[in-house]
PDB file of C-alpha atoms in Angstrom:
ATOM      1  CA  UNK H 110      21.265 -10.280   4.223  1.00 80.00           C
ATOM      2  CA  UNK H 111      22.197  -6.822   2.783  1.00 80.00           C
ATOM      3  CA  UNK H 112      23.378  -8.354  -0.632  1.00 85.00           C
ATOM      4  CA  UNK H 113      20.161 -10.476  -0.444  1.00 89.00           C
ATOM      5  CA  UNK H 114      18.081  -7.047  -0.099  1.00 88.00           C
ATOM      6  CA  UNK H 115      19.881  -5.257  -2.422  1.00 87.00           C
ATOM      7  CA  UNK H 116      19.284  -7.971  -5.208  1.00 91.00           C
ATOM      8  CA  UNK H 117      15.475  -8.152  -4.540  1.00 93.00           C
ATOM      9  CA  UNK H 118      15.509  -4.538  -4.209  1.00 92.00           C
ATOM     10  CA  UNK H 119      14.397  -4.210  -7.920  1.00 94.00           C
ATOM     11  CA  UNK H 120      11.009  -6.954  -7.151  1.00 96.00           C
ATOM     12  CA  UNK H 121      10.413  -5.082  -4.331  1.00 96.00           C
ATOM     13  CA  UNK H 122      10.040  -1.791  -5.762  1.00 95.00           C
ATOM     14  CA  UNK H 123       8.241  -3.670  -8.565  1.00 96.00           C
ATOM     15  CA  UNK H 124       5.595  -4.393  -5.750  1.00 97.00           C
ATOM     16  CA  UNK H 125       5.609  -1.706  -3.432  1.00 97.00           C
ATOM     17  CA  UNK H 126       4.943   0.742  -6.595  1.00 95.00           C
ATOM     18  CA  UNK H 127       2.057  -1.448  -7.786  1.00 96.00           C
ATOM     19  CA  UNK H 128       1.149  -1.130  -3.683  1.00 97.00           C
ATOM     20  CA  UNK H 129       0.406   2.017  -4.571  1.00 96.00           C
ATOM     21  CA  UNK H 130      -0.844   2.830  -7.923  1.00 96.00           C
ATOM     22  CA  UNK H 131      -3.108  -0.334  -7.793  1.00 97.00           C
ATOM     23  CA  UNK H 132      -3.908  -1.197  -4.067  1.00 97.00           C
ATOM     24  CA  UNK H 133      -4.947   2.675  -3.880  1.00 97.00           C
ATOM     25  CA  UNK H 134      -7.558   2.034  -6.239  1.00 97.00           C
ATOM     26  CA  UNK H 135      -8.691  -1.262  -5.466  1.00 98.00           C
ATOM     27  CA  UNK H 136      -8.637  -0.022  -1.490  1.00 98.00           C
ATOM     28  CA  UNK H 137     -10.375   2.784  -2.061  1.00 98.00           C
ATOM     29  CA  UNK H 138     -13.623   0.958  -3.120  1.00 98.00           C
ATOM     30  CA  UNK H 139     -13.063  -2.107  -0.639  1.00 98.00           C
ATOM     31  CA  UNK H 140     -12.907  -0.020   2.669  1.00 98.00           C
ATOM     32  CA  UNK H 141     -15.635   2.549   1.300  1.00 98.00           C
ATOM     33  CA  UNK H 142     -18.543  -0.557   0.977  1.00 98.00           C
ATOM     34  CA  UNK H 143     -17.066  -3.218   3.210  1.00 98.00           C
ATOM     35  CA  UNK H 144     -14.949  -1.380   5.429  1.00 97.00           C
ATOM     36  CA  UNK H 145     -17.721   1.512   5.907  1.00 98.00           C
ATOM     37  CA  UNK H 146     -20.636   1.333   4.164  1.00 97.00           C
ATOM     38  CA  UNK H 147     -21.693  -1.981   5.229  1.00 97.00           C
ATOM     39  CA  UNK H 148     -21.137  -1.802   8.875  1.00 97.00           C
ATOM     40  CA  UNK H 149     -22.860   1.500   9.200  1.00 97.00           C
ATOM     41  CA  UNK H 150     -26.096   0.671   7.088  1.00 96.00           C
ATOM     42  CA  UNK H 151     -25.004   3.199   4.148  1.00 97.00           C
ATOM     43  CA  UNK H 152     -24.983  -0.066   1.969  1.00 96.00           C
ATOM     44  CA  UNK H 153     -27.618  -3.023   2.119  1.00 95.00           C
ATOM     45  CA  UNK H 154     -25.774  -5.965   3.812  1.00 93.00           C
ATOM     46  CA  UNK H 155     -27.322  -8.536   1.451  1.00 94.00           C
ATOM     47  CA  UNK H 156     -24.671  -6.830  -1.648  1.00 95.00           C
ATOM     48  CA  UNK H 157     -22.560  -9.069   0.569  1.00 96.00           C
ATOM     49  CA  UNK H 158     -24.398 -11.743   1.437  1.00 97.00           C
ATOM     50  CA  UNK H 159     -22.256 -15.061   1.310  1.00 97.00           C
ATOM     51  CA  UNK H 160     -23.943 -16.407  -2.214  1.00 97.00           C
ATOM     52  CA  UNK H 161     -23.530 -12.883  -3.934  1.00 97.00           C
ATOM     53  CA  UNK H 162     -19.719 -12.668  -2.412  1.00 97.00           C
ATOM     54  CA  UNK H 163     -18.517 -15.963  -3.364  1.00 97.00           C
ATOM     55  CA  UNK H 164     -20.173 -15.756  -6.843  1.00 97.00           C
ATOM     56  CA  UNK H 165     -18.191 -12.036  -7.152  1.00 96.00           C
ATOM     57  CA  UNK H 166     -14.873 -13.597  -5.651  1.00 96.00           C
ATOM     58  CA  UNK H 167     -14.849 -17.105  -6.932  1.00 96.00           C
ATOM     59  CA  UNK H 168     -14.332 -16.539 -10.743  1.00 96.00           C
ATOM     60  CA  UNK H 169     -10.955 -16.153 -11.973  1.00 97.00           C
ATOM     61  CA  UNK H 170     -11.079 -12.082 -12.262  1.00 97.00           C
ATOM     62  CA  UNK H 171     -12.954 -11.936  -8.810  1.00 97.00           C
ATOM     63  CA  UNK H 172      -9.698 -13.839  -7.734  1.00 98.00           C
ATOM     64  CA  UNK H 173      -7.326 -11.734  -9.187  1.00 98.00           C
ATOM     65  CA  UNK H 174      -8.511  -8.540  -8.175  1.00 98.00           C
ATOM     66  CA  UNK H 175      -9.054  -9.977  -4.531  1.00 98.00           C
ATOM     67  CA  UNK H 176      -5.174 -11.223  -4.370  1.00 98.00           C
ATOM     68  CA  UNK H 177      -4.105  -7.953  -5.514  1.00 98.00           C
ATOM     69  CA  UNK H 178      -6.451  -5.815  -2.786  1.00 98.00           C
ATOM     70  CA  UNK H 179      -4.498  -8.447  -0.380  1.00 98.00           C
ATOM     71  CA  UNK H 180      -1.032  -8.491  -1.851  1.00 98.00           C
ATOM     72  CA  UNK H 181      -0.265  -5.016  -2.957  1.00 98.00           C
ATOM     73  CA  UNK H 182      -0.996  -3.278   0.140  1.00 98.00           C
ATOM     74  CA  UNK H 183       1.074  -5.447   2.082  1.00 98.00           C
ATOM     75  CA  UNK H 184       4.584  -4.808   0.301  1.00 98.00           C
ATOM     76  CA  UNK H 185       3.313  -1.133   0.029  1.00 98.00           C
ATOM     77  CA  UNK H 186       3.302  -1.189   3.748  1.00 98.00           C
ATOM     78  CA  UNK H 187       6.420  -3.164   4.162  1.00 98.00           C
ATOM     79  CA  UNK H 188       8.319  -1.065   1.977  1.00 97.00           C
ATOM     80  CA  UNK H 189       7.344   2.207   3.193  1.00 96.00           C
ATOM     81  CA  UNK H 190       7.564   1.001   7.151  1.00 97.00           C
ATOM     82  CA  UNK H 191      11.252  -0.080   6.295  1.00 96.00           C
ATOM     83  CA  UNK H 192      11.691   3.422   4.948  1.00 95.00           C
ATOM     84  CA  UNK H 193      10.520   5.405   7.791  1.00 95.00           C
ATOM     85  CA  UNK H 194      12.826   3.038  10.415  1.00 95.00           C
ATOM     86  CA  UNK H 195      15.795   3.879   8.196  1.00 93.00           C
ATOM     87  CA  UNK H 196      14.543   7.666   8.042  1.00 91.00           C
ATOM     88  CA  UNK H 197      14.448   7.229  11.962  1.00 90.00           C
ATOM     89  CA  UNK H 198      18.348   6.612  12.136  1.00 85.00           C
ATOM     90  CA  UNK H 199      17.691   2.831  11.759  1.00 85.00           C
ATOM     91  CA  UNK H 200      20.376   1.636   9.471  1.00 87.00           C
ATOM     92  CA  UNK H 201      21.640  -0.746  12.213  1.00 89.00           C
ATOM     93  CA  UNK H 202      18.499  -2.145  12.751  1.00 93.00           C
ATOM     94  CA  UNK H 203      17.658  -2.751   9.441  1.00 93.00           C
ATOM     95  CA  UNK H 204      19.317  -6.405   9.242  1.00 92.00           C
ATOM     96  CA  UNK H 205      16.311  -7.642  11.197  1.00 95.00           C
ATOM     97  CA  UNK H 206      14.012  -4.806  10.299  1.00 96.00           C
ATOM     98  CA  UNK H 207      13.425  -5.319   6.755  1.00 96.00           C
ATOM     99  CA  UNK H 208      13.562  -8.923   6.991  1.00 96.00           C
ATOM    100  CA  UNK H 209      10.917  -8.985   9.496  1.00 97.00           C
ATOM    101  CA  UNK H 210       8.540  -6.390   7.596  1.00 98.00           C
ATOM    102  CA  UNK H 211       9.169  -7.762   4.042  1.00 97.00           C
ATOM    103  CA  UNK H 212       8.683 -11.869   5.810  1.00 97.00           C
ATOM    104  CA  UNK H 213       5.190 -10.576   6.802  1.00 98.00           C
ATOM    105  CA  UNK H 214       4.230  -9.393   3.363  1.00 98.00           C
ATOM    106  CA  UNK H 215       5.931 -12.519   1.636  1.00 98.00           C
ATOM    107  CA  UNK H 216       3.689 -15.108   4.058  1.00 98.00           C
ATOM    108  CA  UNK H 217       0.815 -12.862   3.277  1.00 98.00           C
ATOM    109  CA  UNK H 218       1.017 -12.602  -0.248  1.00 98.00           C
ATOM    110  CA  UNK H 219       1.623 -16.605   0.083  1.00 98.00           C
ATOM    111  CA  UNK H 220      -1.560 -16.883   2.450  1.00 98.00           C
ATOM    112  CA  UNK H 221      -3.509 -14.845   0.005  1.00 98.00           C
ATOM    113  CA  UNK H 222      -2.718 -16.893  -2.721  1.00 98.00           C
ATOM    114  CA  UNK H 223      -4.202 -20.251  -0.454  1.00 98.00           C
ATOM    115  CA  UNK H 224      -7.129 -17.695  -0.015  1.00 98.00           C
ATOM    116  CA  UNK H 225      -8.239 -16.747  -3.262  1.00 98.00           C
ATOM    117  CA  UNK H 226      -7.077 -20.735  -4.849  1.00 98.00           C
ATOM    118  CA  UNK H 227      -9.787 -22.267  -2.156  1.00 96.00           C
ATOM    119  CA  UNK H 228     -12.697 -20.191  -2.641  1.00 95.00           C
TER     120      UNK H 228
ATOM    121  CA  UNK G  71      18.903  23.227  13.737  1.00 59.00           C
ATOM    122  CA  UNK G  72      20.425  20.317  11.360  1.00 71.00           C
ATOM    123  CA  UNK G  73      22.161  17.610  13.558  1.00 75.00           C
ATOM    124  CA  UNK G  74      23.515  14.549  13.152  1.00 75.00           C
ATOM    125  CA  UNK G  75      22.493  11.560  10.872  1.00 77.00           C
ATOM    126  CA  UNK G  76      23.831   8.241  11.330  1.00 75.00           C
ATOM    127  CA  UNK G  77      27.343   8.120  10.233  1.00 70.00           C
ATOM    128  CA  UNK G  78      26.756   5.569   7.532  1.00 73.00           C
ATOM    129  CA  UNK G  79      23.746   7.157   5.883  1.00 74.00           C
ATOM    130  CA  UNK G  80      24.149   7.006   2.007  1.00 71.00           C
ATOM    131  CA  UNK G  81      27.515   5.874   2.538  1.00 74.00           C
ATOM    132  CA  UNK G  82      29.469   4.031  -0.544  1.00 74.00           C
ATOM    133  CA  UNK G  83      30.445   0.768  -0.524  1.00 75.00           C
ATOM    134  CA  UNK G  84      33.483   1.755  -0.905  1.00 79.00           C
ATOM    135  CA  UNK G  85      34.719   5.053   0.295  1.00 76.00           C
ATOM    136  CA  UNK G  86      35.514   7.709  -2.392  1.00 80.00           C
ATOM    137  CA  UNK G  87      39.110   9.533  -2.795  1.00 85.00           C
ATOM    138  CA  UNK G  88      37.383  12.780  -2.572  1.00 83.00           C
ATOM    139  CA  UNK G  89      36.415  14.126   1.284  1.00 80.00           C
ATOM    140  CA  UNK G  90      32.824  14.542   2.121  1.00 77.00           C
ATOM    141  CA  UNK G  91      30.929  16.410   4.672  1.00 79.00           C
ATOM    142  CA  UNK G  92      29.230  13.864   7.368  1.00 77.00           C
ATOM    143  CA  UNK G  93      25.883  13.548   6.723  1.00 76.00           C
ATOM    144  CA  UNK G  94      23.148  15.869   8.848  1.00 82.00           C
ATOM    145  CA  UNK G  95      19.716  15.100   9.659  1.00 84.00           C
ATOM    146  CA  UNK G  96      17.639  18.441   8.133  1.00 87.00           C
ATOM    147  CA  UNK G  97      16.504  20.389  11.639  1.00 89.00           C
ATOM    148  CA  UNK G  98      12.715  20.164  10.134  1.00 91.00           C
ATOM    149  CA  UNK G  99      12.760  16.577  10.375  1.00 90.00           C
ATOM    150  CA  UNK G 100      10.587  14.719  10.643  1.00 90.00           C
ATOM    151  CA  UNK G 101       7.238  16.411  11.695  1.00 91.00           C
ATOM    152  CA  UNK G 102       8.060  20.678  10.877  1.00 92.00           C
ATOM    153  CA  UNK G 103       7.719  21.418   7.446  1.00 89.00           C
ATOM    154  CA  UNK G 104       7.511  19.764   4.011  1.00 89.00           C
ATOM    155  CA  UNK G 105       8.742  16.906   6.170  1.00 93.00           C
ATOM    156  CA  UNK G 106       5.182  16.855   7.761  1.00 95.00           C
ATOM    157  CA  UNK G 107       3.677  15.095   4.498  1.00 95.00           C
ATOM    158  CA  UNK G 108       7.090  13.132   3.718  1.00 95.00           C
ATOM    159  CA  UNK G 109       6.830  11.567   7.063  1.00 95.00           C
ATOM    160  CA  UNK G 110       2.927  11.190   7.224  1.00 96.00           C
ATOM    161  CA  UNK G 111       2.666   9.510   3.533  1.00 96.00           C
ATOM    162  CA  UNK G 112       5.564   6.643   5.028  1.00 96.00           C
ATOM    163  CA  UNK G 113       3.380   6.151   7.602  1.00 96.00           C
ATOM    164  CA  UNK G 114       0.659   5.291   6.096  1.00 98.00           C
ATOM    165  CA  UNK G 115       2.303   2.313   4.993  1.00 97.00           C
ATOM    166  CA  UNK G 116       1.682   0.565   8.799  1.00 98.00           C
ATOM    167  CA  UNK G 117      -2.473   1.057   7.340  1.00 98.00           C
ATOM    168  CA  UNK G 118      -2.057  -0.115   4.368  1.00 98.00           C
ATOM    169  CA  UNK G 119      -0.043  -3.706   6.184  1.00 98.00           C
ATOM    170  CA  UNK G 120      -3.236  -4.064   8.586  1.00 98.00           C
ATOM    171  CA  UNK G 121      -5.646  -3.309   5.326  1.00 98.00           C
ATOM    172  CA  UNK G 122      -4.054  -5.773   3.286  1.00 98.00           C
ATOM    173  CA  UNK G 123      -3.926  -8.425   6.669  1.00 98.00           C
ATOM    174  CA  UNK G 124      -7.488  -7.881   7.108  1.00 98.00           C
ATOM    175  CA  UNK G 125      -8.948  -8.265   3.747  1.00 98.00           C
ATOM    176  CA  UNK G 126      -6.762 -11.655   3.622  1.00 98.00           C
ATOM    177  CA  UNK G 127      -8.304 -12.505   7.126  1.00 98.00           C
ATOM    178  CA  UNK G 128     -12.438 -11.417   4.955  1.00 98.00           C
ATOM    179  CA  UNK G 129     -11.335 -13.745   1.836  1.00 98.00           C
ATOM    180  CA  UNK G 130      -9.848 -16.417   3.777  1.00 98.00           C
ATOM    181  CA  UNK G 131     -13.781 -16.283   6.079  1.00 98.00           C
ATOM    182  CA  UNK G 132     -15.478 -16.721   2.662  1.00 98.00           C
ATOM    183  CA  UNK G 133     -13.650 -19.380   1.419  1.00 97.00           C
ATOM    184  CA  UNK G 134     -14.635 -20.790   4.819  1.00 97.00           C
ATOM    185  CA  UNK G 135     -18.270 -21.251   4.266  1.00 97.00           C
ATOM    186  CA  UNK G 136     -21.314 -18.931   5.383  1.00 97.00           C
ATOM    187  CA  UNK G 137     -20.663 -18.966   8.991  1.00 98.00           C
ATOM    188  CA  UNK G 138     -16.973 -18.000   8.940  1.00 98.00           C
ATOM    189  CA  UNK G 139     -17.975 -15.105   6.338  1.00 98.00           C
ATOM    190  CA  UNK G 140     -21.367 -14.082   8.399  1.00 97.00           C
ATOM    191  CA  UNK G 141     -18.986 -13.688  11.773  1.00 97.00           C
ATOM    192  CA  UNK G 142     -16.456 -11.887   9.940  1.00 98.00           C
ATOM    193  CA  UNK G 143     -19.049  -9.282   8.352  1.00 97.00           C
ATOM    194  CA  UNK G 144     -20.390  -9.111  11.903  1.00 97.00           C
ATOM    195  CA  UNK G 145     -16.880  -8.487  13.628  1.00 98.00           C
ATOM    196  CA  UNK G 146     -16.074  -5.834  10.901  1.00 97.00           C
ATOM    197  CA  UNK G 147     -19.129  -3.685  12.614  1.00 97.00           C
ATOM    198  CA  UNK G 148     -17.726  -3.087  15.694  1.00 98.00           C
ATOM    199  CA  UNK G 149     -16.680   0.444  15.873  1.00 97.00           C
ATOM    200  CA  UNK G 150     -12.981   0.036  16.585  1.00 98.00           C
ATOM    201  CA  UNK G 151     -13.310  -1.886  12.752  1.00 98.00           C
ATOM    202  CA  UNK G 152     -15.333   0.845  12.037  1.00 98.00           C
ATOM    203  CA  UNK G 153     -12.533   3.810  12.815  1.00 98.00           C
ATOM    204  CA  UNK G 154      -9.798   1.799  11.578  1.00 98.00           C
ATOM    205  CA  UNK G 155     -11.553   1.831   7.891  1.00 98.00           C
ATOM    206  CA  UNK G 156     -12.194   5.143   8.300  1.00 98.00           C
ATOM    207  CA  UNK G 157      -8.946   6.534   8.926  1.00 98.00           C
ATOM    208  CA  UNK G 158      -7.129   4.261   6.715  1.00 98.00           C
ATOM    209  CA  UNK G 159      -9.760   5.164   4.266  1.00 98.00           C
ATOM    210  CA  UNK G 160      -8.697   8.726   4.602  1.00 98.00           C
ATOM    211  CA  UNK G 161      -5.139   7.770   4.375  1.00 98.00           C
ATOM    212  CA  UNK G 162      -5.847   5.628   1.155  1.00 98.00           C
ATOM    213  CA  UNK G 163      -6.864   8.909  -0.606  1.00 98.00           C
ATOM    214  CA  UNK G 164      -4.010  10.806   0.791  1.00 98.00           C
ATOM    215  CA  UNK G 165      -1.655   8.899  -0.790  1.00 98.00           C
ATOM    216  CA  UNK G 166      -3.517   8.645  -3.917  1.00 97.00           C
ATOM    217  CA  UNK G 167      -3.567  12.562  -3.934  1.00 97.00           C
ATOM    218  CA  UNK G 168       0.112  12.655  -3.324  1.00 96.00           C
ATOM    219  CA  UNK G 169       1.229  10.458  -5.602  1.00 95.00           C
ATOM    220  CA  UNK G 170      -0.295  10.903  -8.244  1.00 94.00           C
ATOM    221  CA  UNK G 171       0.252  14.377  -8.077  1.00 94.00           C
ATOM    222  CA  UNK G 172       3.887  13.266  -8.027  1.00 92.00           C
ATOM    223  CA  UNK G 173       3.727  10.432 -10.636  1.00 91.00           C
ATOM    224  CA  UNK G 174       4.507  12.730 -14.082  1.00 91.00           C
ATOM    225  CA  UNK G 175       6.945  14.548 -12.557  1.00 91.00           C
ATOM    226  CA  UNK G 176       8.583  11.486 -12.014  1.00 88.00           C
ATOM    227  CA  UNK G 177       8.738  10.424 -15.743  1.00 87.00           C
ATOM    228  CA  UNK G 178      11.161  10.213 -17.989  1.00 86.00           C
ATOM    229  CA  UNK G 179      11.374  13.076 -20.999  1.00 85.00           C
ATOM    230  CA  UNK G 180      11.676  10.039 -23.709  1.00 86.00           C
ATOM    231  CA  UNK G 181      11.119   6.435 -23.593  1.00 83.00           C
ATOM    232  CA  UNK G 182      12.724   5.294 -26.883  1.00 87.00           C
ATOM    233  CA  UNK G 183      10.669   7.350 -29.721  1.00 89.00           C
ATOM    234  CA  UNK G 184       7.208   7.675 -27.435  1.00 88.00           C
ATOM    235  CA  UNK G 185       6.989  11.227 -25.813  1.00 88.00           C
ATOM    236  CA  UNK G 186       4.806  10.866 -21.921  1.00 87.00           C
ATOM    237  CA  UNK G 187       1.769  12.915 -22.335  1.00 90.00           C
ATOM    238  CA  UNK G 188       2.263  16.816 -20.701  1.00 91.00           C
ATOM    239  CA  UNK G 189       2.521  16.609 -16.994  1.00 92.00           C
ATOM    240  CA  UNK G 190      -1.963  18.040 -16.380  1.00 94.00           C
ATOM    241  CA  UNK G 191      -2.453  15.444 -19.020  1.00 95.00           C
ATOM    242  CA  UNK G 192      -1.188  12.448 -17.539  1.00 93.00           C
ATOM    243  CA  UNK G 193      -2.039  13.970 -13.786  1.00 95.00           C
ATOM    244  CA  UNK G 194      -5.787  13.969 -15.305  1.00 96.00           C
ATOM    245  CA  UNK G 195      -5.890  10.502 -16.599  1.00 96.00           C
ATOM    246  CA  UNK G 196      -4.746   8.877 -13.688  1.00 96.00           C
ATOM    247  CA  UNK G 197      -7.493  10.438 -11.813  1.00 97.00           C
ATOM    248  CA  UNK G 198     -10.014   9.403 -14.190  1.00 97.00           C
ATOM    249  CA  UNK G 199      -7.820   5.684 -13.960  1.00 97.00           C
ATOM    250  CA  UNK G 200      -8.595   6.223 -10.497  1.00 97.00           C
ATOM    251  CA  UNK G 201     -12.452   7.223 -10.321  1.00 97.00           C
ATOM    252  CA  UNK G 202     -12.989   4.855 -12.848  1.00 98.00           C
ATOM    253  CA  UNK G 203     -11.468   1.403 -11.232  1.00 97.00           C
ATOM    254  CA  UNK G 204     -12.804   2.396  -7.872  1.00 97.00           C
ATOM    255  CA  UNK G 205     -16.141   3.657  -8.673  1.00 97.00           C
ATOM    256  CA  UNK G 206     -16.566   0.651 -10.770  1.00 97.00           C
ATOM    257  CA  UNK G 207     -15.229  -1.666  -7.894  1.00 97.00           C
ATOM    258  CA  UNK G 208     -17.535   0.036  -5.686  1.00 97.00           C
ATOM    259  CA  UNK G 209     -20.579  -0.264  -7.616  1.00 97.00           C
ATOM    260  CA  UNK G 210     -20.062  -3.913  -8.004  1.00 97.00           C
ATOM    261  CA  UNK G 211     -19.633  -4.651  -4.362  1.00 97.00           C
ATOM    262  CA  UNK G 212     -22.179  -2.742  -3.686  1.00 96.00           C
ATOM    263  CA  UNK G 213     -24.555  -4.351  -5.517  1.00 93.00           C
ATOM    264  CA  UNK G 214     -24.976  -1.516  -7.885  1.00 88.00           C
ATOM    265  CA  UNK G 215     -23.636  -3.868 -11.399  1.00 86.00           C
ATOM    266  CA  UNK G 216     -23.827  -7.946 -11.637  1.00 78.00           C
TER     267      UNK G 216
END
């Protein structure tokens, strides 16, 4: 498993640095209007209704984008959890640490893929 | 005072001819200090996991149909929802802040023949990278453009 990490280390960081650089930006504006401003009246629900949403979403840049707001973040997360366990005297943990937190981001990004393909 | 890391802790595959001190956990670690920040920005990364699983759990209601997207809109104003946007929201711009801050110290002096722009340079363009993609984001959800 170690070897295995170590190989994929270089996709990994490929993924947790976009994580960053773009699923800052493109989480930024999601969680400000549908996180927040939505749910406490700041923005007019109907920008969201279902027709206007699917119309934004379903098109093949509305797709992209939404797959990377999804994506991104997770192996952002995954990476940098995995980092503060091993910062926490983890190394002996890490065989079922990483596995576990980098499986959850895999089967998401997979899941998000189904997502976006069957709007 | 600095005590004791795990005994393996950027340990070589294979052990080296010269002797080495054990490693030592620094005594500010991990909430005194410049560790503060270091150990706050790693943590954010347990938001940004539940972000990312709930805006799959919003895109996978609207490719559901209206009713699966109307519940989900109405679930994401309960207050709990609310507070967890709100502080990962705040965390979101922390580590913006942060790293880009860090991101042209981080580059290399040459790549081939091209120069990086100066450090303010590049540290001002990815904010305007940044206001730009988000504000524009932003307007388009929110009805603003299209």
């Amino acid at each position: 498993m170690k070897e295995l990490l170590l190989k994929l280390e270089p996709v990994i960081w490929l993924l947790f640095g976009q994580g960053i650089m773009i699923g800052t930006m493109l989480l930024t504006a999601w969680l400000a209007v549908v996180g927040v401003g939505i749910p406490l009246g700041i923005v007019p629900a109907d920008a969201l209704s279902y027709d206007r949403a699917h119309a934004l979403g379903a098109n093949l840049i509305g797709r992209l984008v939404l797959l990377a707001l999804i994506a991104l973040p997770l192996w952002k997360g995954a990476h940098h959890m995995r980092h503060v366990s091993l910062d926490m005297g983890g190394l002996d943990r890490d065989t079922v640490v990483a596995p576990l937190l980098y499986g959850i981001a895999a089967l998401g990004s997979l899941l998000a893929i189904v997502a976006v393909v069957r709007l | 005072m600095a005590r004791a890391s795990h005994p393996h802790a950027m340990a070589p595959t294979r052990p080296g001819r010269t002797r080495t001190a054990a490693p030592m956990m620094p005594a500010q670690f991990p909430l005194s200090g410049r560790y503060f920040t270091y150990t706050l920005f790693g943590a954010t990364g347990a938001l940004y996991l539940l972000a990312g699983l709930v805006a799959l759990r919003v895109i996978w209601a609207l490719g559901s149909g209206p009713a699966a997207w109307q519940s989900v809109m109405t679930q994401l104003a309960h207050p709990l929802y609310v507070l967890f946007h709100l502080v990962t929201l705040a965390a979101v711009i922390f580590v913006g802040v942060r790293f880009f801050r860090l991101f042209p110290k981080a580059q290399p002096a040459k790549i081939g023949p091209a120069k990086p722009p100066p450090q303010p340079v590049l540290h001002v363009m990815l904010y305007v990278i940044w206001v730009a993609v988000s504000g524009g984001l932003a307007l388009v959800l929110a009805g603003g453009i299209f």
